[in-house]
Amino acid sequence: MPRPSADTLFPDDDVRFLRRALTLAAENVERGDGGPFGAVIVQNGQVIAEARNQVLRHNDPTAHAEMQAIRAACRKSGHFHLEDAVLYASSEPCPMCLAAAYWARVARIVYANPRLQAAEAGFGDDDLYHELCLPAAARRIPIQQLTLADATASFAAWRNSAKRQAY
């Protein structure tokens, strides 16, 4: 019995919006602004943001398509949370983009290509996932805590601030 395609397992809107993310990724290859990655954010059935990877264009290692789309969607919505929003990504989000999606509280992520595909194309997403599973002492980049007497002052000021807003 033939295996059903993703097109039959997901709602039509998921297929349509994910295809748009893939189109953005393909266009980005032609533009040369960054890697072959595109992202679309949809809320209440409407596209509120879409973006391409712009790492090369901006010389910014954080200018991934998902990050750019999250930033644009938050600006447009006027809020730092994107509850009830769906992030459509041409590729499985890297750890940075996945963390940003969690911080933004998107409801769901739908992606096309697994991180293995990105690794085969020369991108280090899979390596980053591996690094994050290692204990801090075993990672390539050393990370150390230097405790200073006044280090917690900003946290105390935050707790006592009338301008504090939870997020």
PDB file of C-alpha atoms in Angstrom, residues 5-19 42 45 86 88 108-110:
ATOM      1  CA  SER A   5       2.008  12.100   1.103  1.00  0.00           C
ATOM      2  CA  ALA A   6       2.341  15.013   3.485  1.00  0.00           C
ATOM      3  CA  ASP A   7      -0.096  16.873   1.242  1.00  0.00           C
ATOM      4  CA  THR A   8      -2.844  14.451   2.328  1.00  0.00           C
ATOM      5  CA  LEU A   9      -1.895  14.333   6.025  1.00  0.00           C
ATOM      6  CA  PHE A  10      -1.941  18.082   6.679  1.00  0.00           C
ATOM      7  CA  PRO A  11      -4.685  20.664   6.157  1.00  0.00           C
ATOM      8  CA  ASP A  12      -4.611  22.529   2.845  1.00  0.00           C
ATOM      9  CA  ASP A  13      -3.619  25.760   4.599  1.00  0.00           C
ATOM     10  CA  ASP A  14      -0.534  24.094   6.099  1.00  0.00           C
ATOM     11  CA  VAL A  15       0.509  22.893   2.663  1.00  0.00           C
ATOM     12  CA  ARG A  16      -0.114  26.298   1.093  1.00  0.00           C
ATOM     13  CA  PHE A  17       1.791  28.286   3.720  1.00  0.00           C
ATOM     14  CA  LEU A  18       4.670  25.811   3.814  1.00  0.00           C
ATOM     15  CA  ARG A  19       4.933  25.996   0.033  1.00  0.00           C
ATOM     16  CA  VAL A  42       0.274  32.958  10.090  1.00  0.00           C
ATOM     17  CA  GLY A  45      -5.505  32.205   8.777  1.00  0.00           C
ATOM     18  CA  VAL A  86       1.914  29.151  13.284  1.00  0.00           C
ATOM     19  CA  TYR A  88       6.056  27.729   8.660  1.00  0.00           C
ATOM     20  CA  ARG A 108       2.897  25.417  16.336  1.00  0.00           C
ATOM     21  CA  ILE A 109       5.785  24.976  13.906  1.00  0.00           C
ATOM     22  CA  VAL A 110       5.497  23.249  10.537  1.00  0.00           C
TER      23      VAL A 110
END
